[in-house]
Amino acid sequence: MADQKSAILYRMVLPDHVCPFGVRAKEMLEAAGFEVDDRILSSREEVDAFKAEHGVDTTPQVFIDDKRIGGSDDLQRYLAA
């Protein structure tokens, strides 16, 4: 389907902690009809490397159409616009 909306979601899922903001972002994307490429950061090292690479302080981070939208609050504003 050519009109399928898609997003890439980077979120933290550690053995002792699942980021609730990542879960929220995934739920919001799916509810808005996005196909989600869910990229799990499963260690503190992966999380730290991702944040350093992208120059961000937090996860999750959502990308739509090769543009960084931001975290779950930013996504909520983006979807409301």
mmCIF file of N, CA and C in Angstrom:
data_model
loop_
_atom_site.group_PDB
_atom_site.id
_atom_site.type_symbol
_atom_site.label_atom_id
_atom_site.label_comp_id
_atom_site.label_asym_id
_atom_site.label_seq_id
_atom_site.Cartn_x
_atom_site.Cartn_y
_atom_site.Cartn_z
ATOM 1 N N MET A 1 0.851 -1.175 0.000
ATOM 2 C CA MET A 1 0.000 0.000 0.000
ATOM 3 C C MET A 1 0.898 1.238 0.000
ATOM 4 N N ALA A 2 0.811 2.027 -1.024
ATOM 5 C CA ALA A 2 1.698 3.167 -1.216
ATOM 6 C C ALA A 2 1.456 4.270 -0.187
ATOM 7 N N ASP A 3 0.249 4.376 0.347
ATOM 8 C CA ASP A 3 -0.073 5.457 1.270
ATOM 9 C C ASP A 3 0.172 5.087 2.734
ATOM 10 N N GLN A 4 0.760 3.937 2.980
ATOM 11 C CA GLN A 4 1.004 3.505 4.359
ATOM 12 C C GLN A 4 1.964 4.466 5.051
ATOM 13 N N LYS A 5 1.530 5.003 6.188
ATOM 14 C CA LYS A 5 2.393 5.877 6.971
ATOM 15 C C LYS A 5 3.334 5.003 7.790
ATOM 16 N N SER A 6 4.594 5.392 7.856
ATOM 17 C CA SER A 6 5.533 4.612 8.651
ATOM 18 C C SER A 6 6.384 5.535 9.504
ATOM 19 N N ALA A 7 6.859 4.975 10.599
ATOM 20 C CA ALA A 7 7.701 5.713 11.537
ATOM 21 C C ALA A 7 8.748 4.768 12.093
ATOM 22 N N ILE A 8 9.878 5.346 12.450
ATOM 23 C CA ILE A 8 10.914 4.593 13.153
ATOM 24 C C ILE A 8 10.914 5.074 14.598
ATOM 25 N N LEU A 9 10.839 4.125 15.506
ATOM 26 C CA LEU A 9 10.809 4.424 16.935
ATOM 27 C C LEU A 9 11.997 3.751 17.605
ATOM 28 N N TYR A 10 12.845 4.548 18.231
ATOM 29 C CA TYR A 10 13.938 4.026 19.048
ATOM 30 C C TYR A 10 13.493 4.152 20.491
ATOM 31 N N ARG A 11 13.473 3.018 21.204
ATOM 32 C CA ARG A 11 13.039 3.067 22.598
ATOM 33 C C ARG A 11 13.835 2.103 23.453
ATOM 34 N N MET A 12 13.876 2.419 24.729
ATOM 35 C CA MET A 12 14.671 1.677 25.691
ATOM 36 C C MET A 12 13.857 0.544 26.302
ATOM 37 N N VAL A 13 14.379 -0.683 26.173
ATOM 38 C CA VAL A 13 13.806 -1.846 26.838
ATOM 39 C C VAL A 13 14.980 -2.599 27.451
ATOM 40 N N LEU A 14 15.257 -2.292 28.712
ATOM 41 C CA LEU A 14 16.357 -2.921 29.430
ATOM 42 C C LEU A 14 15.822 -4.115 30.216
ATOM 43 N N PRO A 15 16.711 -5.028 30.631
ATOM 44 C CA PRO A 15 16.240 -6.200 31.384
ATOM 45 C C PRO A 15 15.433 -5.842 32.631
ATOM 46 N N ASP A 16 15.768 -4.708 33.275
ATOM 47 C CA ASP A 16 15.079 -4.338 34.510
ATOM 48 C C ASP A 16 14.191 -3.108 34.370
ATOM 49 N N HIS A 17 14.027 -2.614 33.123
ATOM 50 C CA HIS A 17 13.231 -1.395 32.947
ATOM 51 C C HIS A 17 12.748 -1.265 31.503
ATOM 52 N N VAL A 18 11.433 -1.084 31.350
ATOM 53 C CA VAL A 18 10.855 -0.758 30.043
ATOM 54 C C VAL A 18 10.379 0.680 30.143
ATOM 55 N N CYS A 19 10.918 1.530 29.282
ATOM 56 C CA CYS A 19 10.571 2.952 29.338
ATOM 57 C C CYS A 19 9.091 3.149 29.016
ATOM 58 N N PRO A 20 8.327 3.708 29.959
ATOM 59 C CA PRO A 20 6.897 3.915 29.709
ATOM 60 C C PRO A 20 6.626 4.933 28.599
ATOM 61 N N PHE A 21 7.540 5.869 28.383
ATOM 62 C CA PHE A 21 7.358 6.858 27.325
ATOM 63 C C PHE A 21 7.514 6.216 25.948
ATOM 64 N N GLY A 22 8.384 5.204 25.858
ATOM 65 C CA GLY A 22 8.527 4.451 24.617
ATOM 66 C C GLY A 22 7.277 3.653 24.305
ATOM 67 N N VAL A 23 6.704 3.043 25.323
ATOM 68 C CA VAL A 23 5.459 2.295 25.155
ATOM 69 C C VAL A 23 4.355 3.256 24.702
ATOM 70 N N ARG A 24 4.287 4.425 25.339
ATOM 71 C CA ARG A 24 3.277 5.434 24.988
ATOM 72 C C ARG A 24 3.444 5.883 23.544
ATOM 73 N N ALA A 25 4.691 6.143 23.123
ATOM 74 C CA ALA A 25 4.942 6.590 21.750
ATOM 75 C C ALA A 25 4.505 5.530 20.749
ATOM 76 N N LYS A 26 4.810 4.278 21.033
ATOM 77 C CA LYS A 26 4.413 3.196 20.121
ATOM 78 C C LYS A 26 2.893 3.122 20.019
ATOM 79 N N GLU A 27 2.219 3.204 21.149
ATOM 80 C CA GLU A 27 0.750 3.154 21.152
ATOM 81 C C GLU A 27 0.153 4.324 20.372
ATOM 82 N N MET A 28 0.708 5.515 20.542
ATOM 83 C CA MET A 28 0.192 6.690 19.813
ATOM 84 C C MET A 28 0.389 6.522 18.312
ATOM 85 N N LEU A 29 1.558 6.054 17.911
ATOM 86 C CA LEU A 29 1.821 5.858 16.482
ATOM 87 C C LEU A 29 0.862 4.839 15.879
ATOM 88 N N GLU A 30 0.704 3.713 16.565
ATOM 89 C CA GLU A 30 -0.190 2.672 16.050
ATOM 90 C C GLU A 30 -1.626 3.172 15.988
ATOM 91 N N ALA A 31 -2.060 3.913 17.004
ATOM 92 C CA ALA A 31 -3.422 4.448 17.016
ATOM 93 C C ALA A 31 -3.639 5.437 15.875
ATOM 94 N N ALA A 32 -2.577 6.114 15.447
ATOM 95 C CA ALA A 32 -2.667 7.082 14.351
ATOM 96 C C ALA A 32 -2.490 6.427 12.979
ATOM 97 N N GLY A 33 -2.366 5.101 12.969
ATOM 98 C CA GLY A 33 -2.298 4.382 11.700
ATOM 99 C C GLY A 33 -0.908 4.216 11.121
ATOM 100 N N PHE A 34 0.123 4.415 11.939
ATOM 101 C CA PHE A 34 1.496 4.258 11.459
ATOM 102 C C PHE A 34 1.943 2.806 11.577
ATOM 103 N N GLU A 35 2.700 2.364 10.578
ATOM 104 C CA GLU A 35 3.438 1.122 10.697
ATOM 105 C C GLU A 35 4.731 1.494 11.415
ATOM 106 N N VAL A 36 5.014 0.827 12.527
ATOM 107 C CA VAL A 36 6.125 1.219 13.387
ATOM 108 C C VAL A 36 7.300 0.255 13.209
ATOM 109 N N ASP A 37 8.444 0.819 12.836
ATOM 110 C CA ASP A 37 9.708 0.089 12.834
ATOM 111 C C ASP A 37 10.268 0.285 14.242
ATOM 112 N N ASP A 38 10.014 -0.679 15.112
ATOM 113 C CA ASP A 38 10.306 -0.581 16.538
ATOM 114 C C ASP A 38 11.740 -1.045 16.796
ATOM 115 N N ARG A 39 12.612 -0.095 17.050
ATOM 116 C CA ARG A 39 14.033 -0.408 17.249
ATOM 117 C C ARG A 39 14.358 -0.316 18.733
ATOM 118 N N ILE A 40 14.565 -1.478 19.304
ATOM 119 C CA ILE A 40 14.771 -1.603 20.744
ATOM 120 C C ILE A 40 16.230 -1.350 21.095
ATOM 121 N N LEU A 41 16.439 -0.490 22.067
ATOM 122 C CA LEU A 41 17.753 -0.275 22.657
ATOM 123 C C LEU A 41 17.775 -1.095 23.942
ATOM 124 N N SER A 42 18.537 -2.194 23.941
ATOM 125 C CA SER A 42 18.381 -3.191 25.001
ATOM 126 C C SER A 42 19.497 -3.202 26.043
ATOM 127 N N SER A 43 20.393 -2.233 25.981
ATOM 128 C CA SER A 43 21.421 -2.124 27.019
ATOM 129 C C SER A 43 21.714 -0.653 27.268
ATOM 130 N N ARG A 44 22.255 -0.374 28.413
ATOM 131 C CA ARG A 44 22.606 1.010 28.739
ATOM 132 C C ARG A 44 23.613 1.538 27.716
ATOM 133 N N GLU A 45 24.521 0.683 27.260
ATOM 134 C CA GLU A 45 25.521 1.092 26.267
ATOM 135 C C GLU A 45 24.853 1.482 24.954
ATOM 136 N N GLU A 46 23.859 0.709 24.504
ATOM 137 C CA GLU A 46 23.131 1.045 23.269
ATOM 138 C C GLU A 46 22.391 2.368 23.420
ATOM 139 N N VAL A 47 21.762 2.565 24.572
ATOM 140 C CA VAL A 47 21.028 3.807 24.822
ATOM 141 C C VAL A 47 21.985 4.999 24.785
ATOM 142 N N ASP A 48 23.113 4.883 25.495
ATOM 143 C CA ASP A 48 24.074 5.982 25.546
ATOM 144 C C ASP A 48 24.666 6.269 24.169
ATOM 145 N N ALA A 49 24.969 5.223 23.401
ATOM 146 C CA ALA A 49 25.521 5.408 22.055
ATOM 147 C C ALA A 49 24.498 6.075 21.139
ATOM 148 N N PHE A 50 23.246 5.660 21.227
ATOM 149 C CA PHE A 50 22.195 6.277 20.410
ATOM 150 C C PHE A 50 22.064 7.762 20.741
ATOM 151 N N LYS A 51 22.012 8.092 22.035
ATOM 152 C CA LYS A 51 21.853 9.493 22.440
ATOM 153 C C LYS A 51 23.033 10.333 21.962
ATOM 154 N N ALA A 52 24.237 9.793 22.063
ATOM 155 C CA ALA A 52 25.421 10.526 21.604
ATOM 156 C C ALA A 52 25.392 10.711 20.087
ATOM 157 N N GLU A 53 25.027 9.669 19.360
ATOM 158 C CA GLU A 53 25.009 9.738 17.894
ATOM 159 C C GLU A 53 24.012 10.766 17.380
ATOM 160 N N HIS A 54 22.856 10.849 18.029
ATOM 161 C CA HIS A 54 21.790 11.725 17.554
ATOM 162 C C HIS A 54 21.739 13.070 18.285
ATOM 163 N N GLY A 55 22.610 13.251 19.266
ATOM 164 C CA GLY A 55 22.650 14.524 19.989
ATOM 165 C C GLY A 55 21.394 14.795 20.789
ATOM 166 N N VAL A 56 20.838 13.751 21.397
ATOM 167 C CA VAL A 56 19.623 13.895 22.192
ATOM 168 C C VAL A 56 19.904 13.465 23.625
ATOM 169 N N ASP A 57 19.061 13.932 24.539
ATOM 170 C CA ASP A 57 19.240 13.607 25.953
ATOM 171 C C ASP A 57 18.341 12.483 26.429
ATOM 172 N N THR A 58 17.318 12.156 25.647
ATOM 173 C CA THR A 58 16.331 11.188 26.112
ATOM 174 C C THR A 58 15.925 10.225 25.006
ATOM 175 N N THR A 59 15.371 9.114 25.435
ATOM 176 C CA THR A 59 14.648 8.211 24.549
ATOM 177 C C THR A 59 13.257 8.110 25.145
ATOM 178 N N PRO A 60 12.264 7.826 24.341
ATOM 179 C CA PRO A 60 12.297 7.408 22.951
ATOM 180 C C PRO A 60 12.550 8.579 22.008
ATOM 181 N N GLN A 61 12.853 8.227 20.771
ATOM 182 C CA GLN A 61 12.942 9.198 19.694
ATOM 183 C C GLN A 61 12.199 8.629 18.495
ATOM 184 N N VAL A 62 11.371 9.466 17.893
ATOM 185 C CA VAL A 62 10.548 9.069 16.753
ATOM 186 C C VAL A 62 11.033 9.809 15.509
ATOM 187 N N PHE A 63 11.120 9.065 14.406
ATOM 188 C CA PHE A 63 11.478 9.633 13.109
ATOM 189 C C PHE A 63 10.357 9.320 12.124
ATOM 190 N N ILE A 64 9.875 10.342 11.425
ATOM 191 C CA ILE A 64 8.849 10.189 10.384
ATOM 192 C C ILE A 64 9.349 10.912 9.151
ATOM 193 N N ASP A 65 9.316 10.222 8.019
ATOM 194 C CA ASP A 65 9.808 10.804 6.754
ATOM 195 C C ASP A 65 11.228 11.343 6.897
ATOM 196 N N ASP A 66 12.095 10.569 7.543
ATOM 197 C CA ASP A 66 13.507 10.915 7.738
ATOM 198 C C ASP A 66 13.719 12.176 8.565
ATOM 199 N N LYS A 67 12.695 12.610 9.290
ATOM 200 C CA LYS A 67 12.798 13.797 10.145
ATOM 201 C C LYS A 67 12.591 13.367 11.589
ATOM 202 N N ARG A 68 13.478 13.842 12.476
ATOM 203 C CA ARG A 68 13.307 13.512 13.892
ATOM 204 C C ARG A 68 12.179 14.349 14.465
ATOM 205 N N ILE A 69 11.176 13.670 14.985
ATOM 206 C CA ILE A 69 10.033 14.336 15.614
ATOM 207 C C ILE A 69 10.363 14.641 17.068
ATOM 208 N N GLY A 70 11.019 13.712 17.734
ATOM 209 C CA GLY A 70 11.385 13.877 19.140
ATOM 210 C C GLY A 70 10.810 12.752 19.974
ATOM 211 N N GLY A 71 10.579 13.053 21.254
ATOM 212 C CA GLY A 71 10.066 12.062 22.194
ATOM 213 C C GLY A 71 8.546 11.976 22.188
ATOM 214 N N SER A 72 7.996 11.344 23.214
ATOM 215 C CA SER A 72 6.547 11.086 23.219
ATOM 216 C C SER A 72 5.724 12.368 23.321
ATOM 217 N N ASP A 73 6.176 13.357 24.082
ATOM 218 C CA ASP A 73 5.436 14.625 24.157
ATOM 219 C C ASP A 73 5.483 15.352 22.817
ATOM 220 N N ASP A 74 6.658 15.325 22.173
ATOM 221 C CA ASP A 74 6.788 15.945 20.848
ATOM 222 C C ASP A 74 5.895 15.222 19.835
ATOM 223 N N LEU A 75 5.854 13.915 19.944
ATOM 224 C CA LEU A 75 5.003 13.127 19.041
ATOM 225 C C LEU A 75 3.541 13.481 19.245
ATOM 226 N N GLN A 76 3.126 13.640 20.487
ATOM 227 C CA GLN A 76 1.735 13.988 20.772
ATOM 228 C C GLN A 76 1.385 15.324 20.113
ATOM 229 N N ARG A 77 2.274 16.299 20.204
ATOM 230 C CA ARG A 77 2.032 17.595 19.555
ATOM 231 C C ARG A 77 2.012 17.446 18.039
ATOM 232 N N TYR A 78 2.913 16.653 17.486
ATOM 233 C CA TYR A 78 2.980 16.428 16.031
ATOM 234 C C TYR A 78 1.675 15.806 15.519
ATOM 235 N N LEU A 79 1.177 14.809 16.237
ATOM 236 C CA LEU A 79 -0.040 14.133 15.797
ATOM 237 C C LEU A 79 -1.275 15.006 15.954
ATOM 238 N N ALA A 80 -1.238 15.949 16.889
ATOM 239 C CA ALA A 80 -2.381 16.837 17.108
ATOM 240 C C ALA A 80 -2.450 17.955 16.082
ATOM 241 N N ALA A 81 -1.332 18.223 15.407
ATOM 242 C CA ALA A 81 -1.278 19.347 14.441
ATOM 243 C C ALA A 81 -2.033 19.046 13.178
#
